[in-house]
Amino acid sequence: MTRFSEHDERLVTFLRRHRPVPPPPSELEDQVMGAIATASCAAYSLPRGRWRRRLAIPALAASVLLVWGGWHSLQPSPKEESQALATVETFLADTWFGSVYSADDASLAAALAEDDWLLAVYAVPY
Amino acid sequence: MPLEPTEALPEPLPLQPTDGDLIRQCLDGNTEAFRGLYQRYQGIVRATLHQLCDAEALDDLTQEVFLRTWRGLPRFRQSARFSTWIYRITWNVATDCRRQRGRSRSQRQGLPPLATTDHAAPDWLTLHYQDLVQRGLQQLNWQHRSVVVLHDLEQLPQKEVAAILDIPVGTVKSRLHHGRITLRQFLQREGVQL
């Protein structure tokens, strides 16, 4: 315990002897316990509620990201798309030449550049 | 040699649950355990609030302290002293109250109602001195008043006061010194011989 000087001791003794006394409480205990009972559910379930709220936002964001990512992974890239289109065009041209012209004429058309295949159609006699 | 009847041993007193026991029961959802904490600490909470904030809305402030205590129990560290913690909450509530009412109070320096005990009406000199101490506390600034109330009136050690107010012990000593000087000067001006 703190030691007082004689000077301070007289002051502190006076203060303690005449300390202000609070008025007696009026049924405060029951009021406090009532307030506690009301607050008990909110007070102790609040952290769980907060956790739910804290988890809900990241979960929602993760779901949106997953949907967006899945959609993009299924979508072909422009390069792949143009390659697939070129393959289809080549296949159609080959099939058409093969069905209409002889093997030599068809090979001539196939040897031409991709953009020139239409010209080759007119170059080859019917 | 006949055996002398031995004196009946006194019944062992039932063990009072510690603060830790009551806190654990509260955390298990037993609200009645909180009544034990309330009964144990309401006296010091009320007295401290009265000395820090005077008598205005004392019941409301006391209730606020215990509500904050209840809400804060899940975060209370068991290694800490519960009394220090509840003093800290009390001081926080008193500080909030002072902030809210600071301006209006400075404009009307009315005297708080004097408290009397239930059993016997104190004599006029006691009332006068209680009034002087209350007014003396009002002369102090908030920092000095907090330290004087906790140390000199509530009789807490300086280390605990430092922990409650979250300040170094040296600062407690300094504030105590200045607070006492102000109080002594006030009381001497009012004719009290110390």
Short mmCIF file of C-alpha atoms in Angstrom, two decimals:
data_model
loop_
_atom_site.label_atom_id
_atom_site.label_comp_id
_atom_site.label_asym_id
_atom_site.label_seq_id
_atom_site.Cartn_x
_atom_site.Cartn_y
_atom_site.Cartn_z
CA MET A 1 0.00 0.00 0.00
CA THR A 2 1.14 3.50 -0.71
CA ARG A 3 2.74 5.39 2.14
CA PHE A 4 1.50 8.91 2.68
CA SER A 5 3.34 11.85 4.05
CA GLU A 6 1.82 13.22 7.25
CA HIS A 7 0.54 16.14 5.25
CA ASP A 8 -1.23 13.89 2.75
CA GLU A 9 -2.41 11.47 5.37
CA ARG A 10 -4.55 14.09 7.09
CA LEU A 11 -6.13 15.05 3.78
CA VAL A 12 -6.77 11.45 2.73
CA THR A 13 -8.21 10.59 6.13
CA PHE A 14 -10.57 13.54 5.85
CA LEU A 15 -11.61 12.53 2.33
CA ARG A 16 -12.28 8.93 3.32
CA ARG A 17 -14.19 9.91 6.41
CA HIS A 18 -16.42 12.29 4.49
CA ARG A 19 -16.57 10.60 1.15
CA PRO A 20 -19.83 11.24 -0.67
CA VAL A 21 -22.25 8.38 -0.09
CA PRO A 22 -24.43 7.41 -3.07
CA PRO A 23 -28.16 7.26 -2.49
CA PRO A 24 -29.46 3.71 -2.05
CA PRO A 25 -30.53 1.97 -5.24
CA SER A 26 -34.21 1.43 -5.86
CA GLU A 27 -34.85 -2.12 -7.09
CA LEU A 28 -31.89 -1.74 -9.38
CA GLU A 29 -30.83 -5.37 -9.05
CA ASP A 30 -34.05 -6.65 -10.59
CA GLN A 31 -33.87 -4.03 -13.32
CA VAL A 32 -30.30 -5.04 -14.16
CA MET A 33 -31.15 -8.74 -14.16
CA GLY A 34 -34.17 -8.05 -16.35
CA ALA A 35 -32.05 -6.09 -18.78
CA ILE A 36 -29.46 -8.86 -18.77
CA ALA A 37 -32.09 -11.49 -19.47
CA THR A 38 -33.35 -9.43 -22.40
CA ALA A 39 -29.86 -8.77 -23.67
CA SER A 40 -28.56 -12.27 -23.05
CA CYS A 41 -29.81 -13.72 -26.30
CA ALA A 42 -28.67 -10.73 -28.31
CA ALA A 43 -25.35 -10.41 -26.49
CA TYR A 44 -24.22 -13.99 -26.83
CA SER A 45 -25.81 -14.74 -30.18
CA LEU A 46 -24.58 -11.50 -31.69
CA PRO A 47 -21.07 -12.79 -32.34
CA ARG A 48 -22.53 -15.80 -34.15
CA GLY A 49 -24.75 -13.50 -36.18
CA ARG A 50 -21.77 -11.34 -36.95
CA TRP A 51 -19.81 -14.40 -38.02
CA ARG A 52 -22.66 -15.42 -40.29
CA ARG A 53 -22.69 -11.97 -41.82
CA ARG A 54 -18.92 -11.99 -42.15
CA LEU A 55 -19.00 -15.40 -43.84
CA ALA A 56 -21.93 -14.62 -46.11
CA ILE A 57 -20.20 -11.83 -48.03
CA PRO A 58 -17.04 -13.81 -48.96
CA ALA A 59 -19.20 -16.86 -49.77
CA LEU A 60 -21.33 -14.76 -52.11
CA ALA A 61 -18.24 -13.25 -53.74
CA ALA A 62 -16.69 -16.71 -54.18
CA SER A 63 -19.88 -18.01 -55.80
CA VAL A 64 -19.96 -15.11 -58.26
CA LEU A 65 -16.29 -15.68 -59.08
CA LEU A 66 -16.90 -19.40 -59.62
CA VAL A 67 -19.83 -18.78 -61.97
CA TRP A 68 -17.90 -16.13 -63.88
CA GLY A 69 -14.79 -18.32 -64.09
CA GLY A 70 -16.78 -21.36 -65.23
CA TRP A 71 -18.54 -19.37 -67.90
CA HIS A 72 -15.26 -18.05 -69.21
CA SER A 73 -13.54 -21.42 -69.18
CA LEU A 74 -16.36 -22.86 -71.33
CA GLN A 75 -16.24 -19.99 -73.80
CA PRO A 76 -13.70 -20.64 -76.66
CA SER A 77 -11.02 -18.04 -77.09
CA PRO A 78 -11.13 -15.92 -80.32
CA LYS A 79 -8.00 -17.69 -81.62
CA GLU A 80 -9.51 -21.12 -81.10
CA GLU A 81 -12.72 -19.91 -82.70
CA SER A 82 -10.96 -18.68 -85.87
CA GLN A 83 -8.97 -21.92 -86.10
CA ALA A 84 -12.13 -23.98 -85.84
CA LEU A 85 -13.79 -21.84 -88.50
CA ALA A 86 -10.80 -22.25 -90.83
CA THR A 87 -10.90 -26.01 -90.35
CA VAL A 88 -14.58 -26.10 -91.23
CA GLU A 89 -14.03 -23.93 -94.31
CA THR A 90 -11.16 -26.13 -95.49
CA PHE A 91 -13.26 -29.23 -94.94
CA LEU A 92 -16.18 -27.75 -96.90
CA ALA A 93 -13.92 -26.65 -99.75
CA ASP A 94 -12.18 -30.02 -99.93
CA THR A 95 -15.46 -31.86 -99.88
CA TRP A 96 -16.93 -29.63 -102.55
CA PHE A 97 -13.88 -29.88 -104.84
CA GLY A 98 -13.65 -33.62 -104.26
CA SER A 99 -17.25 -34.13 -105.18
CA VAL A 100 -17.24 -31.89 -108.27
CA TYR A 101 -13.74 -32.10 -109.81
CA SER A 102 -11.09 -34.70 -110.42
CA ALA A 103 -8.33 -35.43 -107.91
CA ASP A 104 -5.75 -33.23 -109.73
CA ASP A 105 -8.00 -30.21 -109.85
CA ALA A 106 -8.94 -30.70 -106.23
CA SER A 107 -5.30 -30.87 -105.15
CA LEU A 108 -4.59 -27.67 -107.09
CA ALA A 109 -7.34 -25.85 -105.25
CA ALA A 110 -6.19 -27.22 -101.92
CA ALA A 111 -2.65 -26.04 -102.57
CA LEU A 112 -3.82 -22.48 -103.01
CA ALA A 113 -3.80 -20.06 -100.13
CA GLU A 114 -6.81 -20.07 -97.96
CA ASP A 115 -8.04 -16.69 -99.16
CA ASP A 116 -7.71 -17.70 -102.78
CA TRP A 117 -9.93 -20.70 -102.74
CA LEU A 118 -12.82 -18.80 -104.26
CA LEU A 119 -10.63 -17.66 -107.15
CA ALA A 120 -9.60 -21.26 -107.64
CA VAL A 121 -13.24 -22.17 -108.16
CA TYR A 122 -13.39 -19.90 -111.19
CA ALA A 123 -9.86 -20.81 -112.38
CA VAL A 124 -10.75 -24.42 -112.74
CA PRO A 125 -12.87 -25.16 -115.85
CA TYR A 126 -16.29 -26.66 -115.25
CA MET B 1 -9.69 -40.15 33.18
CA PRO B 2 -13.07 -39.43 31.69
CA LEU B 3 -13.12 -37.92 28.33
CA GLU B 4 -14.31 -34.36 28.29
CA PRO B 5 -16.95 -33.62 25.79
CA THR B 6 -15.32 -31.85 22.95
CA GLU B 7 -16.77 -28.60 21.78
CA ALA B 8 -18.77 -28.91 18.65
CA LEU B 9 -16.73 -27.76 15.72
CA PRO B 10 -18.21 -24.82 13.90
CA GLU B 11 -19.89 -25.64 10.67
CA PRO B 12 -17.53 -24.91 7.79
CA LEU B 13 -18.67 -21.91 5.89
CA PRO B 14 -19.91 -22.69 2.41
CA LEU B 15 -17.25 -21.74 -0.09
CA GLN B 16 -18.04 -18.59 -1.91
CA PRO B 17 -17.67 -18.99 -5.63
CA THR B 18 -14.77 -17.00 -6.99
CA ASP B 19 -15.21 -14.35 -9.65
CA GLY B 20 -13.80 -16.84 -12.14
CA ASP B 21 -16.40 -19.46 -11.19
CA LEU B 22 -19.23 -16.96 -11.61
CA ILE B 23 -17.86 -15.75 -14.93
CA ARG B 24 -17.62 -19.30 -16.26
CA GLN B 25 -21.22 -19.96 -15.22
CA CYS B 26 -22.30 -16.74 -16.94
CA LEU B 27 -20.53 -17.81 -20.10
CA ASP B 28 -22.40 -21.10 -19.92
CA GLY B 29 -25.60 -19.09 -20.13
CA ASN B 30 -26.45 -18.96 -16.43
CA THR B 31 -27.73 -15.41 -16.03
CA GLU B 32 -28.39 -15.98 -12.31
CA ALA B 33 -24.63 -16.30 -11.78
CA PHE B 34 -24.36 -12.71 -12.88
CA ARG B 35 -26.49 -11.73 -9.90
CA GLY B 36 -23.61 -12.87 -7.71
CA LEU B 37 -21.21 -10.60 -9.57
CA TYR B 38 -23.70 -7.76 -9.36
CA GLN B 39 -24.16 -8.14 -5.60
CA ARG B 40 -20.42 -8.36 -5.11
CA TYR B 41 -19.50 -5.28 -7.12
CA GLN B 42 -22.51 -2.97 -7.21
CA GLY B 43 -21.35 -1.12 -4.10
CA ILE B 44 -17.98 -0.09 -5.45
CA VAL B 45 -19.38 0.61 -8.92
CA ARG B 46 -22.04 2.85 -7.48
CA ALA B 47 -19.69 4.66 -5.12
CA THR B 48 -17.14 5.25 -7.87
CA LEU B 49 -19.77 6.54 -10.27
CA HIS B 50 -21.15 8.82 -7.58
CA GLN B 51 -17.73 10.28 -6.87
CA LEU B 52 -16.92 10.69 -10.54
CA CYS B 53 -20.27 11.79 -11.91
CA ASP B 54 -22.19 13.01 -8.86
CA ALA B 55 -25.69 11.71 -8.19
CA GLU B 56 -27.30 12.38 -11.53
CA ALA B 57 -28.79 9.31 -13.17
CA LEU B 58 -26.79 7.08 -10.90
CA ASP B 59 -29.12 4.11 -11.38
CA ASP B 60 -28.95 4.42 -15.16
CA LEU B 61 -25.16 4.61 -15.10
CA THR B 62 -24.88 1.64 -12.76
CA GLN B 63 -27.13 -0.36 -15.03
CA GLU B 64 -25.05 0.64 -18.03
CA VAL B 65 -21.88 -0.56 -16.30
CA PHE B 66 -23.35 -3.97 -15.61
CA LEU B 67 -24.84 -4.29 -19.07
CA ARG B 68 -21.46 -3.53 -20.61
CA THR B 69 -19.89 -6.00 -18.23
CA TRP B 70 -22.35 -8.71 -19.27
CA ARG B 71 -21.82 -8.02 -22.96
CA GLY B 72 -18.06 -7.96 -22.52
CA LEU B 73 -17.78 -11.20 -20.55
CA PRO B 74 -17.04 -13.37 -23.63
CA ARG B 75 -14.05 -11.13 -24.35
CA PHE B 76 -12.82 -10.96 -20.75
CA ARG B 77 -9.41 -12.54 -20.31
CA GLN B 78 -9.46 -14.89 -17.35
CA SER B 79 -5.88 -13.94 -16.50
CA ALA B 80 -6.93 -10.37 -15.73
CA ARG B 81 -8.48 -9.31 -12.45
CA PHE B 82 -12.21 -8.90 -12.71
CA SER B 83 -12.21 -6.00 -10.25
CA THR B 84 -9.72 -4.07 -12.37
CA TRP B 85 -11.80 -4.76 -15.44
CA ILE B 86 -15.07 -3.61 -13.91
CA TYR B 87 -13.40 -0.49 -12.54
CA ARG B 88 -12.21 0.19 -16.07
CA ILE B 89 -15.75 -0.19 -17.44
CA THR B 90 -17.04 2.07 -14.68
CA TRP B 91 -14.49 4.70 -15.55
CA ASN B 92 -15.40 4.43 -19.24
CA VAL B 93 -19.10 4.89 -18.48
CA ALA B 94 -18.30 7.86 -16.25
CA THR B 95 -16.12 9.37 -18.98
CA ASP B 96 -18.90 8.98 -21.56
CA CYS B 97 -21.38 10.53 -19.15
CA ARG B 98 -19.06 13.44 -18.51
CA ARG B 99 -18.58 14.04 -22.24
CA GLN B 100 -22.31 14.02 -22.86
CA ARG B 101 -23.17 16.34 -20.04
CA GLY B 102 -20.01 18.38 -19.82
CA ARG B 103 -21.32 21.55 -21.38
CA SER B 104 -24.63 21.69 -19.59
CA ARG B 105 -22.96 20.98 -16.28
CA SER B 106 -20.41 23.74 -16.65
CA GLN B 107 -23.27 26.17 -17.18
CA ARG B 108 -25.22 25.16 -14.11
CA GLN B 109 -22.92 24.34 -11.28
CA GLY B 110 -25.74 23.15 -9.08
CA LEU B 111 -24.98 21.11 -6.06
CA PRO B 112 -25.84 17.44 -6.17
CA PRO B 113 -28.40 16.19 -3.70
CA LEU B 114 -26.77 15.15 -0.49
CA ALA B 115 -26.94 11.49 0.27
CA THR B 116 -28.14 10.22 3.55
CA THR B 117 -27.99 6.73 4.90
CA ASP B 118 -31.14 4.74 5.50
CA HIS B 119 -30.63 4.10 9.16
CA ALA B 120 -29.81 7.40 10.76
CA ALA B 121 -29.77 10.90 9.46
CA PRO B 122 -26.22 12.23 9.68
CA ASP B 123 -25.66 15.43 11.57
CA TRP B 124 -25.34 18.69 9.72
CA LEU B 125 -21.54 18.79 10.08
CA THR B 126 -21.17 15.43 8.36
CA LEU B 127 -23.47 16.59 5.59
CA HIS B 128 -21.48 19.77 5.28
CA TYR B 129 -18.19 17.91 5.01
CA GLN B 130 -19.61 15.43 2.49
CA ASP B 131 -20.78 18.36 0.46
CA LEU B 132 -17.33 19.93 0.69
CA VAL B 133 -15.62 16.75 -0.50
CA GLN B 134 -18.06 16.45 -3.39
CA ARG B 135 -17.51 20.07 -4.38
CA GLY B 136 -13.78 19.63 -3.92
CA LEU B 137 -13.83 16.73 -6.37
CA GLN B 138 -15.69 18.95 -8.82
CA GLN B 139 -12.83 21.44 -8.64
CA LEU B 140 -10.44 18.87 -10.08
CA ASN B 141 -9.97 18.28 -13.75
CA TRP B 142 -11.09 14.88 -15.00
CA GLN B 143 -7.66 13.26 -14.96
CA HIS B 144 -6.85 14.37 -11.41
CA ARG B 145 -10.33 13.50 -10.19
CA SER B 146 -10.16 9.97 -11.61
CA VAL B 147 -6.87 9.26 -9.85
CA VAL B 148 -7.93 10.82 -6.53
CA VAL B 149 -11.23 8.89 -6.52
CA LEU B 150 -9.68 5.54 -7.38
CA HIS B 151 -6.65 5.86 -5.13
CA ASP B 152 -7.65 8.00 -2.17
CA LEU B 153 -11.34 7.18 -1.92
CA GLU B 154 -11.59 3.67 -3.37
CA GLN B 155 -8.22 2.83 -1.84
CA LEU B 156 -6.84 1.03 -4.85
CA PRO B 157 -3.06 0.64 -5.14
CA GLN B 158 -1.28 2.91 -7.58
CA LYS B 159 -0.41 -0.03 -9.82
CA GLU B 160 -4.05 -0.98 -10.18
CA VAL B 161 -5.06 2.62 -10.82
CA ALA B 162 -2.42 2.73 -13.54
CA ALA B 163 -3.82 -0.48 -15.06
CA ILE B 164 -7.40 0.82 -14.94
CA LEU B 165 -6.56 4.15 -16.54
CA ASP B 166 -3.92 2.65 -18.83
CA ILE B 167 -1.27 5.14 -17.77
CA PRO B 168 2.19 4.71 -16.18
CA VAL B 169 2.49 4.58 -12.40
CA GLY B 170 4.60 7.75 -12.50
CA THR B 171 1.70 9.59 -14.11
CA VAL B 172 -0.61 8.32 -11.37
CA LYS B 173 1.74 9.73 -8.74
CA SER B 174 2.01 13.05 -10.51
CA ARG B 175 -1.75 13.43 -10.94
CA LEU B 176 -2.33 12.39 -7.36
CA HIS B 177 0.11 15.04 -6.15
CA HIS B 178 -1.52 17.83 -8.15
CA GLY B 179 -5.03 16.65 -7.33
CA ARG B 180 -4.32 16.67 -3.62
CA ILE B 181 -2.83 20.16 -3.79
CA THR B 182 -5.97 21.48 -5.48
CA LEU B 183 -8.24 19.67 -3.02
CA ARG B 184 -6.29 20.87 -0.01
CA GLN B 185 -6.38 24.47 -1.21
CA PHE B 186 -10.12 24.24 -1.80
CA LEU B 187 -10.84 22.74 1.60
CA GLN B 188 -8.65 25.30 3.35
CA ARG B 189 -10.45 28.10 1.55
CA GLU B 190 -13.69 26.60 2.88
CA GLY B 191 -12.33 26.75 6.40
CA VAL B 192 -11.30 23.14 6.93
CA GLN B 193 -8.16 22.81 9.04
CA LEU B 194 -6.06 19.89 7.78
#
